Short mmCIF file of C-alpha atoms in Angstrom, two decimals:
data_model
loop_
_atom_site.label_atom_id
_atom_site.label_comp_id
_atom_site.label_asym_id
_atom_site.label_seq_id
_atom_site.Cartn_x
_atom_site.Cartn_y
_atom_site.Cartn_z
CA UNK A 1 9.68 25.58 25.98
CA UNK A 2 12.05 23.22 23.76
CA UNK A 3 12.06 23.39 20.17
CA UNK A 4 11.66 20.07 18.58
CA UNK A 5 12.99 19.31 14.84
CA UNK A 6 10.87 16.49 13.93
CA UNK A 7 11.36 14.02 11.14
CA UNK A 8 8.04 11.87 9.96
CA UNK A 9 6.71 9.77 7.10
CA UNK A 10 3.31 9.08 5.88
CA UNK A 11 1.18 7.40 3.20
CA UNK A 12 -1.19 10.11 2.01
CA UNK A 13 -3.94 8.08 0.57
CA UNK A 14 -5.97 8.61 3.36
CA UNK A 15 -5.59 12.61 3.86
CA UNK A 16 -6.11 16.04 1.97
CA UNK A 17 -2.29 16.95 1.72
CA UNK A 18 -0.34 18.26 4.98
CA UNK A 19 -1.54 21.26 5.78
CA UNK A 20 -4.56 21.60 8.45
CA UNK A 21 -8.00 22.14 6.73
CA UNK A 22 -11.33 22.70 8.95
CA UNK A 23 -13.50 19.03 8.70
CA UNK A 24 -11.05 17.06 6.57
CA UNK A 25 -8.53 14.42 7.89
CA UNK A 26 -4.84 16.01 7.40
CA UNK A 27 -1.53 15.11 8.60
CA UNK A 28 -0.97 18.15 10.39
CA UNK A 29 -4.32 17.71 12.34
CA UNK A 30 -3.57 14.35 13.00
CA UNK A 31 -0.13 15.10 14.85
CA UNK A 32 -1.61 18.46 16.29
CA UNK A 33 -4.01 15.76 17.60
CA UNK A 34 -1.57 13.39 18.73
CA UNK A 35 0.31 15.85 20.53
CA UNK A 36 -2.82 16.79 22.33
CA UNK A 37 -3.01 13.31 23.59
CA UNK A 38 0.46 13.09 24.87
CA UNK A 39 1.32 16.37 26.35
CA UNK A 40 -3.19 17.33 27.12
CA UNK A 41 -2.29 20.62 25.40
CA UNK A 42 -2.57 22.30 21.94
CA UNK A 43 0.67 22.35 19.92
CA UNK A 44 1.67 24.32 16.73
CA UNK A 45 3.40 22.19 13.97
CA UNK A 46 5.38 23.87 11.70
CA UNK A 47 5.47 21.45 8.75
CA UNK A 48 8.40 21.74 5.71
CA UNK A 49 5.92 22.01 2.88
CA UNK A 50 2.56 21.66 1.96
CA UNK A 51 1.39 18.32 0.23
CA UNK A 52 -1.21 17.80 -1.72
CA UNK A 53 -4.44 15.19 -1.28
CA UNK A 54 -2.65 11.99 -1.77
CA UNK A 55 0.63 13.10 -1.84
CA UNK A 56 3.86 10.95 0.30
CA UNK A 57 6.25 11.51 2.16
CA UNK A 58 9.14 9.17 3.18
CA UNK A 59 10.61 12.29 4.83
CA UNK A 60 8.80 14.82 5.91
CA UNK A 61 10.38 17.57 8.52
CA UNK A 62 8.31 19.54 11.18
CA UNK A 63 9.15 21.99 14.15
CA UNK A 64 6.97 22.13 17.74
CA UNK A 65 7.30 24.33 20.34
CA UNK A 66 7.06 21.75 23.37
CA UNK A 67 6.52 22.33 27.11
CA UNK A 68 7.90 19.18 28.26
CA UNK A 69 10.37 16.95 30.83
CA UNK A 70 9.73 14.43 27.80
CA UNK A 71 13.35 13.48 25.91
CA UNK A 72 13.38 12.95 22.07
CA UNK A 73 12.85 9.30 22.71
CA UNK A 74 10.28 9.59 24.39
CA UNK A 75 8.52 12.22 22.22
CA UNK A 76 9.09 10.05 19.19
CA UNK A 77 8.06 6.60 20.69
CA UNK A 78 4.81 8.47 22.43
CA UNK A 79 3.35 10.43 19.39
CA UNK A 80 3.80 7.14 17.04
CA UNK A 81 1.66 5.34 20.02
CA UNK A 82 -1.12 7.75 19.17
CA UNK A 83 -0.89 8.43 15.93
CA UNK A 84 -2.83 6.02 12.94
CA UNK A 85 -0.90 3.45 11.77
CA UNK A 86 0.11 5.35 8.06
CA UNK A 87 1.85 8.33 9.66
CA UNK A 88 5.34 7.20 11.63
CA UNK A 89 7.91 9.18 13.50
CA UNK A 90 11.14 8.70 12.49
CA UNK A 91 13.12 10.40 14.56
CA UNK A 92 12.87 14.11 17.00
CA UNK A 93 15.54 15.64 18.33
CA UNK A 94 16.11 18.96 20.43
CA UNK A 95 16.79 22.12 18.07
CA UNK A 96 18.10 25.59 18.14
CA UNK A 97 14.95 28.20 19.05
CA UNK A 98 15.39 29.83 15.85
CA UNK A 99 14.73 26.17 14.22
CA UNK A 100 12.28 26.64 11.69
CA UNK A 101 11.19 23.88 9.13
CA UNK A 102 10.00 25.44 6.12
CA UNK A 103 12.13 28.74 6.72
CA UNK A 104 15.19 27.43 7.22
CA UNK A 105 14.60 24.50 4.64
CA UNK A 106 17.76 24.77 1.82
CA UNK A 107 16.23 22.17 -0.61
CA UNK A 108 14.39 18.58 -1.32
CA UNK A 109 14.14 16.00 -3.31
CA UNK A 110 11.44 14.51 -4.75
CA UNK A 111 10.48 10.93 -6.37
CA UNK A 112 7.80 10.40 -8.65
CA UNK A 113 6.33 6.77 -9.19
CA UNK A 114 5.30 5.22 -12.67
CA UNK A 115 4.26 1.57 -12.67
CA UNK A 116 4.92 1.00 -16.49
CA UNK A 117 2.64 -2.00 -17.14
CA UNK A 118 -0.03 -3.64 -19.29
CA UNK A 119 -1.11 -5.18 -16.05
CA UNK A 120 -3.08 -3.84 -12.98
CA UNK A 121 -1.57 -4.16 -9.44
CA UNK A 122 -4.07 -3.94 -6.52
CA UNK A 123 -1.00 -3.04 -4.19
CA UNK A 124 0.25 -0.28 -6.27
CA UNK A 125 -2.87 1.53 -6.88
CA UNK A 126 -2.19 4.02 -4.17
CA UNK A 127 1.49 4.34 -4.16
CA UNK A 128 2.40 4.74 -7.99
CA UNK A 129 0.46 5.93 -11.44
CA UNK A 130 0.35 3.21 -13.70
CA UNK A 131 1.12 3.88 -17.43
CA UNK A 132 1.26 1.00 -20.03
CA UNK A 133 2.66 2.71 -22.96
CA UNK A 134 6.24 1.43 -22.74
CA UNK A 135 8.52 3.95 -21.22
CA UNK A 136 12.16 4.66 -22.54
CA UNK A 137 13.76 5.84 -19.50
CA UNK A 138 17.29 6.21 -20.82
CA UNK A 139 16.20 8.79 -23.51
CA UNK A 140 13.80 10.44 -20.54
CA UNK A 141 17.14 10.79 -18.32
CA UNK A 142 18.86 12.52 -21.05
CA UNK A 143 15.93 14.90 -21.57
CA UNK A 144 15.68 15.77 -18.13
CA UNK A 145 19.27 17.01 -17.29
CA UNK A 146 17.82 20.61 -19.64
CA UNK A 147 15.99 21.16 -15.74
CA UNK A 148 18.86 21.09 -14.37
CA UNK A 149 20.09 24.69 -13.30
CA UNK A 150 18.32 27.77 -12.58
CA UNK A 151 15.39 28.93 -14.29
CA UNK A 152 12.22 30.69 -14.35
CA UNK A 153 10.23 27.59 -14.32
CA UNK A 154 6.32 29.83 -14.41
CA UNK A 155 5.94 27.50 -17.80
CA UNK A 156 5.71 24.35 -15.10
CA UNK A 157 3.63 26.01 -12.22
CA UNK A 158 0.06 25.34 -12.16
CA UNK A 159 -2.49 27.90 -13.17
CA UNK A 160 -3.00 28.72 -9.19
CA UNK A 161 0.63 29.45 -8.91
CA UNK A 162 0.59 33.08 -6.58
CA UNK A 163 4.12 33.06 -6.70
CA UNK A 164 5.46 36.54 -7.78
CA UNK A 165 8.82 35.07 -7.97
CA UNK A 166 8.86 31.73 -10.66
CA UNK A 167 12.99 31.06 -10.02
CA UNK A 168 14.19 28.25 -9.21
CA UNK A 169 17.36 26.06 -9.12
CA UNK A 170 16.81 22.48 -9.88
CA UNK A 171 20.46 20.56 -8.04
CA UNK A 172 19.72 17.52 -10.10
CA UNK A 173 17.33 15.28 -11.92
CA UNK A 174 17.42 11.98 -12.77
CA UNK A 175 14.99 8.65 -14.04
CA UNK A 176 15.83 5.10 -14.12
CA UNK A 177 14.17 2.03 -13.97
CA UNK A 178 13.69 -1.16 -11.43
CA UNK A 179 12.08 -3.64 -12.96
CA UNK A 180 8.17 -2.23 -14.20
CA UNK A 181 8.72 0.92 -12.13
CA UNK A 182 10.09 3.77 -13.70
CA UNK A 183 11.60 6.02 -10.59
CA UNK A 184 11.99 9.97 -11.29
CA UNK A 185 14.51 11.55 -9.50
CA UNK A 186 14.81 15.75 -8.51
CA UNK A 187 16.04 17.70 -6.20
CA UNK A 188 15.76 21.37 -5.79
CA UNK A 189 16.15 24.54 -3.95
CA UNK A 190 12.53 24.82 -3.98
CA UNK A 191 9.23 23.25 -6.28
CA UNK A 192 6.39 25.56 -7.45
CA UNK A 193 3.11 24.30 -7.26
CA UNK A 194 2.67 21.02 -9.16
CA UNK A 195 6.32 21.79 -10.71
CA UNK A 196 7.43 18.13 -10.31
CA UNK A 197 3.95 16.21 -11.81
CA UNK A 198 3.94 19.16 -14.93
CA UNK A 199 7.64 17.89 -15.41
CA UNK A 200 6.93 14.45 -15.21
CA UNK A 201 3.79 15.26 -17.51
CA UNK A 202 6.02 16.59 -19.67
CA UNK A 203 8.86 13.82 -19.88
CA UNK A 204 6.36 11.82 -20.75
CA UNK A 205 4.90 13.77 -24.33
CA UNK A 206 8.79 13.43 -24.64
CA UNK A 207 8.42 9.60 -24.24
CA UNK A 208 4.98 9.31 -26.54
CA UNK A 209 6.53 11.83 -29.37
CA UNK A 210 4.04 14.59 -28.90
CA UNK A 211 7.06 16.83 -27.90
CA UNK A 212 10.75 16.29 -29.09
CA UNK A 213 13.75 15.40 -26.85
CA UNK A 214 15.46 18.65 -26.96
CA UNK A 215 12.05 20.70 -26.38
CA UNK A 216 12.21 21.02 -22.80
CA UNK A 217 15.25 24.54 -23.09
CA UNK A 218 12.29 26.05 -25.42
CA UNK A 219 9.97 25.38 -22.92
CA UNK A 220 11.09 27.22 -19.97
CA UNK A 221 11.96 29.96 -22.18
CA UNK A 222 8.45 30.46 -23.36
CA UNK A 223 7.15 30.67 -19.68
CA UNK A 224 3.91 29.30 -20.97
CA UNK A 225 2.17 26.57 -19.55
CA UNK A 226 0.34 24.95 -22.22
CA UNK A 227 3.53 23.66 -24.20
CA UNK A 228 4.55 22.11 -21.08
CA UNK A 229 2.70 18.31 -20.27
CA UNK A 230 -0.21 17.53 -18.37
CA UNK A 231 0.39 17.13 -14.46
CA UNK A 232 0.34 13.89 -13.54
CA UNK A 233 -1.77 12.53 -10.65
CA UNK A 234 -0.75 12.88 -6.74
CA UNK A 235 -0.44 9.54 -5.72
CA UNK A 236 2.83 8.25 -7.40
CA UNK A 237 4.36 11.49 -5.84
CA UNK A 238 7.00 11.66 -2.84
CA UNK A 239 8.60 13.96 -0.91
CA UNK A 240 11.85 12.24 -0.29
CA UNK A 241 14.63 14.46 1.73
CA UNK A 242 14.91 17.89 2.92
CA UNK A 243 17.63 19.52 3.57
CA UNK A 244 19.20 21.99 6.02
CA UNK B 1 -23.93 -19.38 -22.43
CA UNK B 2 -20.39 -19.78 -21.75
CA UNK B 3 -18.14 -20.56 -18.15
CA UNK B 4 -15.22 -18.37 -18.02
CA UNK B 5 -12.97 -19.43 -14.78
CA UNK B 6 -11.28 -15.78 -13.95
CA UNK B 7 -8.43 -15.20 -11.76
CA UNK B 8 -8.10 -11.70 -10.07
CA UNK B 9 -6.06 -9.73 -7.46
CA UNK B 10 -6.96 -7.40 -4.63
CA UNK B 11 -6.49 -5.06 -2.06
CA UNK B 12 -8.83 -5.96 0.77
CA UNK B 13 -8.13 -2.35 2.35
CA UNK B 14 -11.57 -0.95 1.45
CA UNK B 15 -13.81 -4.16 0.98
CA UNK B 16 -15.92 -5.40 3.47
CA UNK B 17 -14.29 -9.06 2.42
CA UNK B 18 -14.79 -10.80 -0.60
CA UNK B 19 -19.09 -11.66 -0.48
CA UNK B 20 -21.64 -9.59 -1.60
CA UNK B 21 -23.12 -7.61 1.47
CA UNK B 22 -26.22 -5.19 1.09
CA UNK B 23 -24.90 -1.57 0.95
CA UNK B 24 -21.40 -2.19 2.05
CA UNK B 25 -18.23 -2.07 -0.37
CA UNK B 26 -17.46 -5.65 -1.35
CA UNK B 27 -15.16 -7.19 -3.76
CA UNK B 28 -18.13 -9.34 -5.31
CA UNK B 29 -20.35 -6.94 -5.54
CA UNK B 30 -17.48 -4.31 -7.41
CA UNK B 31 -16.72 -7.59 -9.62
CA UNK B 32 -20.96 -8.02 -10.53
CA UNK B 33 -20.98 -3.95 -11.29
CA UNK B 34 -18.58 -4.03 -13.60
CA UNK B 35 -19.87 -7.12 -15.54
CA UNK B 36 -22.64 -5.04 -15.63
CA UNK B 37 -20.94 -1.89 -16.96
CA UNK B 38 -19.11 -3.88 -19.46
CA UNK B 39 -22.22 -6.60 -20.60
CA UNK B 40 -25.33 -4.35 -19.82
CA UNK B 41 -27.05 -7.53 -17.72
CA UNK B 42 -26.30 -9.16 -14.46
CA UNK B 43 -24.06 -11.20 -14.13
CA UNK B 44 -23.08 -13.99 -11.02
CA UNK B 45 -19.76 -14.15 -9.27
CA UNK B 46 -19.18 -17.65 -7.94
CA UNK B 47 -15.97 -16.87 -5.58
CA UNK B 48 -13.67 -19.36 -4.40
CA UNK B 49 -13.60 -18.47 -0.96
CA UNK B 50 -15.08 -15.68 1.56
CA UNK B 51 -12.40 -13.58 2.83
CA UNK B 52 -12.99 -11.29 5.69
CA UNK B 53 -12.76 -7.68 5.40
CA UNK B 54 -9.30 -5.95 5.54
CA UNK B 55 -7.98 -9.48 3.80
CA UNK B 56 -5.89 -9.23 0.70
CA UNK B 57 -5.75 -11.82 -2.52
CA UNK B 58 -2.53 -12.11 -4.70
CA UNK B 59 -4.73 -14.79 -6.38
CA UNK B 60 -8.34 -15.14 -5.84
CA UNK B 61 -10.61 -17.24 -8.24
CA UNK B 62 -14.38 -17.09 -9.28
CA UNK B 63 -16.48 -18.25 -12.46
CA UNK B 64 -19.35 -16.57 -14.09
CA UNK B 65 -21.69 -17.76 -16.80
CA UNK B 66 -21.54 -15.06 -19.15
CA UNK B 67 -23.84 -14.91 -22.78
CA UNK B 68 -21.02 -13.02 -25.08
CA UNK B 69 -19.20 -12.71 -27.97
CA UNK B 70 -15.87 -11.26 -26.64
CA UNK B 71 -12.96 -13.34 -26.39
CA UNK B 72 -11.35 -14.49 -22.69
CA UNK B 73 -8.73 -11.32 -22.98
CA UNK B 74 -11.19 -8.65 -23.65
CA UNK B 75 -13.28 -9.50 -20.59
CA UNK B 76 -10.17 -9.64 -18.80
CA UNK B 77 -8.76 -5.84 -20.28
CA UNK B 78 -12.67 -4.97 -21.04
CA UNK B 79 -13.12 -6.09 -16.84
CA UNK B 80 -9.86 -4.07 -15.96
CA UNK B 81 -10.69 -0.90 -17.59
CA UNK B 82 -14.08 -0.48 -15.40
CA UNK B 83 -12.96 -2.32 -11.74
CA UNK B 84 -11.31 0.45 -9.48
CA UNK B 85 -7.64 0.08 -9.20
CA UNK B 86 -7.39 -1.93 -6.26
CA UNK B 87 -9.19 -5.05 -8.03
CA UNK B 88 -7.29 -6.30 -11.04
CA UNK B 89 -8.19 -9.24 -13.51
CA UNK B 90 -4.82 -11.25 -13.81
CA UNK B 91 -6.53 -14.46 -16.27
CA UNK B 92 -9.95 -14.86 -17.95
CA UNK B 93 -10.48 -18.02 -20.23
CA UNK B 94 -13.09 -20.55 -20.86
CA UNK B 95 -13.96 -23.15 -18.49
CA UNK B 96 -16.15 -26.37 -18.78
CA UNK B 97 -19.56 -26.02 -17.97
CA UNK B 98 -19.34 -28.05 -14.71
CA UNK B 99 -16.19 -25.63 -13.24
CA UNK B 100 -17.37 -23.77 -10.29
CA UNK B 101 -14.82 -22.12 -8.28
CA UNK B 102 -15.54 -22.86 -4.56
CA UNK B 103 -16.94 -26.38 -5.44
CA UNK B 104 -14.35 -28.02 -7.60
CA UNK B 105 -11.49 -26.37 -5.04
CA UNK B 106 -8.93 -28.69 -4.24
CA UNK B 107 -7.02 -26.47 -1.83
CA UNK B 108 -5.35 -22.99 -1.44
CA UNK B 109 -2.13 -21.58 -0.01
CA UNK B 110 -2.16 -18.35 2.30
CA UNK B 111 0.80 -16.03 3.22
CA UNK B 112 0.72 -14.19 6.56
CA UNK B 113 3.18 -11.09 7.14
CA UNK B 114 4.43 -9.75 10.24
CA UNK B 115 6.43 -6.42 10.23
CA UNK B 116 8.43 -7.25 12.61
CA UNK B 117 10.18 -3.60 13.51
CA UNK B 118 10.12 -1.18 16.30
CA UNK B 119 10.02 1.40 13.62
CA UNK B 120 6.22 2.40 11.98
CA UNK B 121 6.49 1.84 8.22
CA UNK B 122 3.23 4.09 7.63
CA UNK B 123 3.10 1.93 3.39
CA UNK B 124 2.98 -1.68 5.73
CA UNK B 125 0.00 -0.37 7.60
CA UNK B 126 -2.69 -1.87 5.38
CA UNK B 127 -0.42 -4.86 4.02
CA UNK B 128 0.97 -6.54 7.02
CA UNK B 129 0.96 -6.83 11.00
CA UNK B 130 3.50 -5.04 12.74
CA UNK B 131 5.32 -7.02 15.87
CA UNK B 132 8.04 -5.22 17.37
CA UNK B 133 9.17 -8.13 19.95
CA UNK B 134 11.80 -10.07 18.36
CA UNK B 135 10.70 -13.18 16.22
CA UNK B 136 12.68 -16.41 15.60
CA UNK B 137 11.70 -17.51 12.55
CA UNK B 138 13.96 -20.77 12.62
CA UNK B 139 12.01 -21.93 16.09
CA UNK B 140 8.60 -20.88 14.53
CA UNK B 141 9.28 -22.54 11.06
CA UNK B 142 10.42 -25.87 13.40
CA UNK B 143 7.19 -25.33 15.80
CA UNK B 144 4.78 -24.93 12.65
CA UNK B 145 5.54 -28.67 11.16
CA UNK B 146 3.18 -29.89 13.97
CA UNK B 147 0.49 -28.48 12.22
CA UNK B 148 0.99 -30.64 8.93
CA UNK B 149 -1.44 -33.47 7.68
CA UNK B 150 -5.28 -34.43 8.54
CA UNK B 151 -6.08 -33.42 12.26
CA UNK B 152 -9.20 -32.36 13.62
CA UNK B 153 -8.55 -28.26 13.61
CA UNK B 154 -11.51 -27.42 16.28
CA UNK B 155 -9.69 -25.38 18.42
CA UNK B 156 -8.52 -23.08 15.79
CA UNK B 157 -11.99 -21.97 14.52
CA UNK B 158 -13.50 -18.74 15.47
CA UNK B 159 -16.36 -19.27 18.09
CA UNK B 160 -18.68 -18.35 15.54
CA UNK B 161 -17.75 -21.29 13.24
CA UNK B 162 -20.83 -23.32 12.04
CA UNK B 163 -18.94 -26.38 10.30
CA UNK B 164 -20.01 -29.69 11.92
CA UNK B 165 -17.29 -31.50 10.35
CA UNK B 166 -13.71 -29.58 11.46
CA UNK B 167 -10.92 -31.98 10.03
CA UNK B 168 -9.11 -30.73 7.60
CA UNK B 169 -5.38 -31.42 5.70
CA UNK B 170 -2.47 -28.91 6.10
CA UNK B 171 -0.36 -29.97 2.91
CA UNK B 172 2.06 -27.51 4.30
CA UNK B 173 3.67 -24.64 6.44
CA UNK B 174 6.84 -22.78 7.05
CA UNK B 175 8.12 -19.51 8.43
CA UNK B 176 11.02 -17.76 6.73
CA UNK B 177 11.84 -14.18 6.80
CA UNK B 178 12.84 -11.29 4.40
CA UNK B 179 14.47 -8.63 6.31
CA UNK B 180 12.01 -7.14 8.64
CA UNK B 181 9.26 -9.00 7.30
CA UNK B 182 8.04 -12.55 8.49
CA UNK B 183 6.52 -14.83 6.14
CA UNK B 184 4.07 -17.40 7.15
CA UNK B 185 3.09 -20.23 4.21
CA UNK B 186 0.13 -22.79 5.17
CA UNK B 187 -1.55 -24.23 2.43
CA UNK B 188 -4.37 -27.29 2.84
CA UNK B 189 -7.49 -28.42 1.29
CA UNK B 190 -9.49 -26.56 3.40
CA UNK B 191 -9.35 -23.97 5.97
CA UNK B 192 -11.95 -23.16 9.36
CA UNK B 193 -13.19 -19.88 10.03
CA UNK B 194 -9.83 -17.15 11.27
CA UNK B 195 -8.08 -21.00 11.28
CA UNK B 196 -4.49 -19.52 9.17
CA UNK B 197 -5.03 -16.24 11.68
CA UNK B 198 -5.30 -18.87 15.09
CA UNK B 199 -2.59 -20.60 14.05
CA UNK B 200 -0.76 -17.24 12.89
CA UNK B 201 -0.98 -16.13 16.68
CA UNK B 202 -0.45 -19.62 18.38
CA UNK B 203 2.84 -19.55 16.63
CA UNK B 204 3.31 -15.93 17.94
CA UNK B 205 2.72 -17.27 21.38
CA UNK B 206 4.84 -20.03 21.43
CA UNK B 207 7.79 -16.70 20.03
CA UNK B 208 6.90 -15.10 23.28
CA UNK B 209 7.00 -18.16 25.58
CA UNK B 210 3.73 -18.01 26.49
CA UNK B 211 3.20 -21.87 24.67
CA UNK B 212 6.19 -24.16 24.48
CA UNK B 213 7.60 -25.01 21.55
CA UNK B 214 5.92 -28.56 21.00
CA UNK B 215 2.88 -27.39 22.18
CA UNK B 216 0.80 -27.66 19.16
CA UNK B 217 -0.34 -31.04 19.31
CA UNK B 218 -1.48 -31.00 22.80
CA UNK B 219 -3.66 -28.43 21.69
CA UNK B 220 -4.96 -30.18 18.64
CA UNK B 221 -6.15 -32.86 20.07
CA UNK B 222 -7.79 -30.88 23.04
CA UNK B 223 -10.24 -29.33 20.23
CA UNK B 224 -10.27 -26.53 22.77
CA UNK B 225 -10.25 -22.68 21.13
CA UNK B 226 -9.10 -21.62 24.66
CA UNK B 227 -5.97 -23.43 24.46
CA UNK B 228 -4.88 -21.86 21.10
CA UNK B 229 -3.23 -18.05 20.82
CA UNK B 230 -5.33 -15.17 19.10
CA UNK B 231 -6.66 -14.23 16.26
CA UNK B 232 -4.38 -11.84 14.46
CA UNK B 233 -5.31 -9.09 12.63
CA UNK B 234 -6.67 -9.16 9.11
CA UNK B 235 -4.30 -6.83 6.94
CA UNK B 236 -1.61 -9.61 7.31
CA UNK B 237 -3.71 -11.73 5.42
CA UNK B 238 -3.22 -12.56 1.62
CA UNK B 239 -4.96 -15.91 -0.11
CA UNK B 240 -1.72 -16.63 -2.38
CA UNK B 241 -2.96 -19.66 -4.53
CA UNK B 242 -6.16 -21.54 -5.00
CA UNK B 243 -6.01 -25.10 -6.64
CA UNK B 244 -7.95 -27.19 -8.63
#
């Protein structure tokens, strides 16, 4: 058996987040199916992370166990043959046995999406949440460098949050604009559950004046989710690196 | 009563093309709910055009006669707020009472795109075709000229093409890329059943060697389907302009 550190990306549109439920389409059935195809046996994938229902990834890390005289390659060209067109392999290579993707993982980095427009774009509907209310994204970088740190960040994990521990370090956070998309930036040593839309959510009361541009230090201090924003949908949402 | 000439946009991803098809998911029939949701009465969508399913519009025109009070812009934001996200309203204004949108046509431009990578790009899977052999643009964009002015396009329509009368003017076409993507403009006053996707394809033969590169004419004028290359696939597709 080789150990396989596996690097993929996917459009999530069409699947209910990572993670393998029974009678939905997910992205770890669909390459636990794949690898049936190639190799004719079942395989374990060990992904980074879960993902939510329409949540991306444009890197995306996952460990197999493999039985095989197949090189890297080969694995990589062969399980892109048979998987659907909006999950690629972007590259496998051979890794340590102790290799493990979501134990080992020392970080990622996130973008979130916002197509800041009056006007509707078929082609975005999927891959960004549209907001018309003009967004100042010089004032919303400033605000966001107060998640910058470590923190007890409970007041921006979700209500089904089981984590006994709510500390985190956030390495970095940024948001800037390209043209009508407004791109936010943050990288961590690990995200809560909905941590990155519920500060998004909340970047954006900054933007709209329902909280004030220093609020965000008073915030994490109170622990308490309602004075953070509302989470923002999944589908402007991407995981973006992981590190090791 | 009053003729409004609207202009939209869509994603053809989840439409069974553009006309109205008993219990299937069409763009027409989307476009006649919400008039309903928004006027409480039915309302009927002359389209410019069928598209086939899977087919894409960056600019897609159809009129309706509509009995109302509200001004061209709210039916176009009162239209927007009601169509799912992957239809969007980009124009609504008055027309004359004698505009109809497929009728009064006096041509339209369509873009093809080829991915042309080895690597899966899983955001191009809906929006374009991937290729991974090598294309030369500069021979195709040369090869495609042939296909300019009034010739009698019979053997690029679909078998199941009805039109006795198959003659139609190419105003014009070139091939140009952008990176990994190849571009394919034709516009023309008219266009055969899959004719922009058979000539898409012959193109793509000629790329491969499988049709020299002045081969075009020969098989113009032999009006035989046979002779032409094959129908690519319809998430390429995007009707780009439509002119009157």
């Amino acid at each position: 058996m080789k150990n396989f550190k596996i690097t993929c990306a996917f459009s999530g549109t069409n699947y209910h987040g990572f993670q393998r439920q029974e009678n939905l389409p997910t992205v770890q059935g669909e390459l636990e199916k794949a690898f049936y195809k190639l190799l004719g046996e079942k395989t374990q994938v060990n992904g980074c992370s879960r993902t939510d229902a329409g949540v991306h990834a444009n890197e995306f890390v996952f460990n197999a166990f493999i039985d095989t005289a197949i090189d890297p390659r080969g694995i990589k060209f062969g399980l892109n043959g048979v998987l659907p067109p909006d999950i690629a392999i972007l590259k496998a290579e051979e890794a340590p046995d102790d290799f493990h993707a979501r134990f080992l993982c020392k970080g990622k980095e996130y973008k979130y999406i916002i197509h800041n427009s009056e006007t509707k774009s078929p082609f975005l509907a999927d891959r960004a949440y549209r907001s018309w209310y003009p967004i100042d994204e010089k004032k919303l970088d400033r605000a966001c460098k107060d998640f910058i740190g470590e923190h007890d960040f409970k007041a921006f994990c979700a209500a089904a949050c089981d984590k006994d521990i709510t500390v985190r370090t956030v390495f970095d956070y940024k948001v800037e604009r390209q043209n009508d998309l407004v791109i936010f930036t943050v990288s961590g040593d690990g995200f809560l559950y909905n941590m990155v839309r519920i500060t998004v959510g909340t970047l954006l009361f900054i933007n709209d004046g329902k909280l004030k541009e220093d609020s965000i230090p008073g915030i994490i201090s109170s622990k308490d989710r309602r004075r953070a924003g509302k989470t923002v949908p999944p589908q402007g949402l991407y995981l973006n690196r992981v590190f090791y």
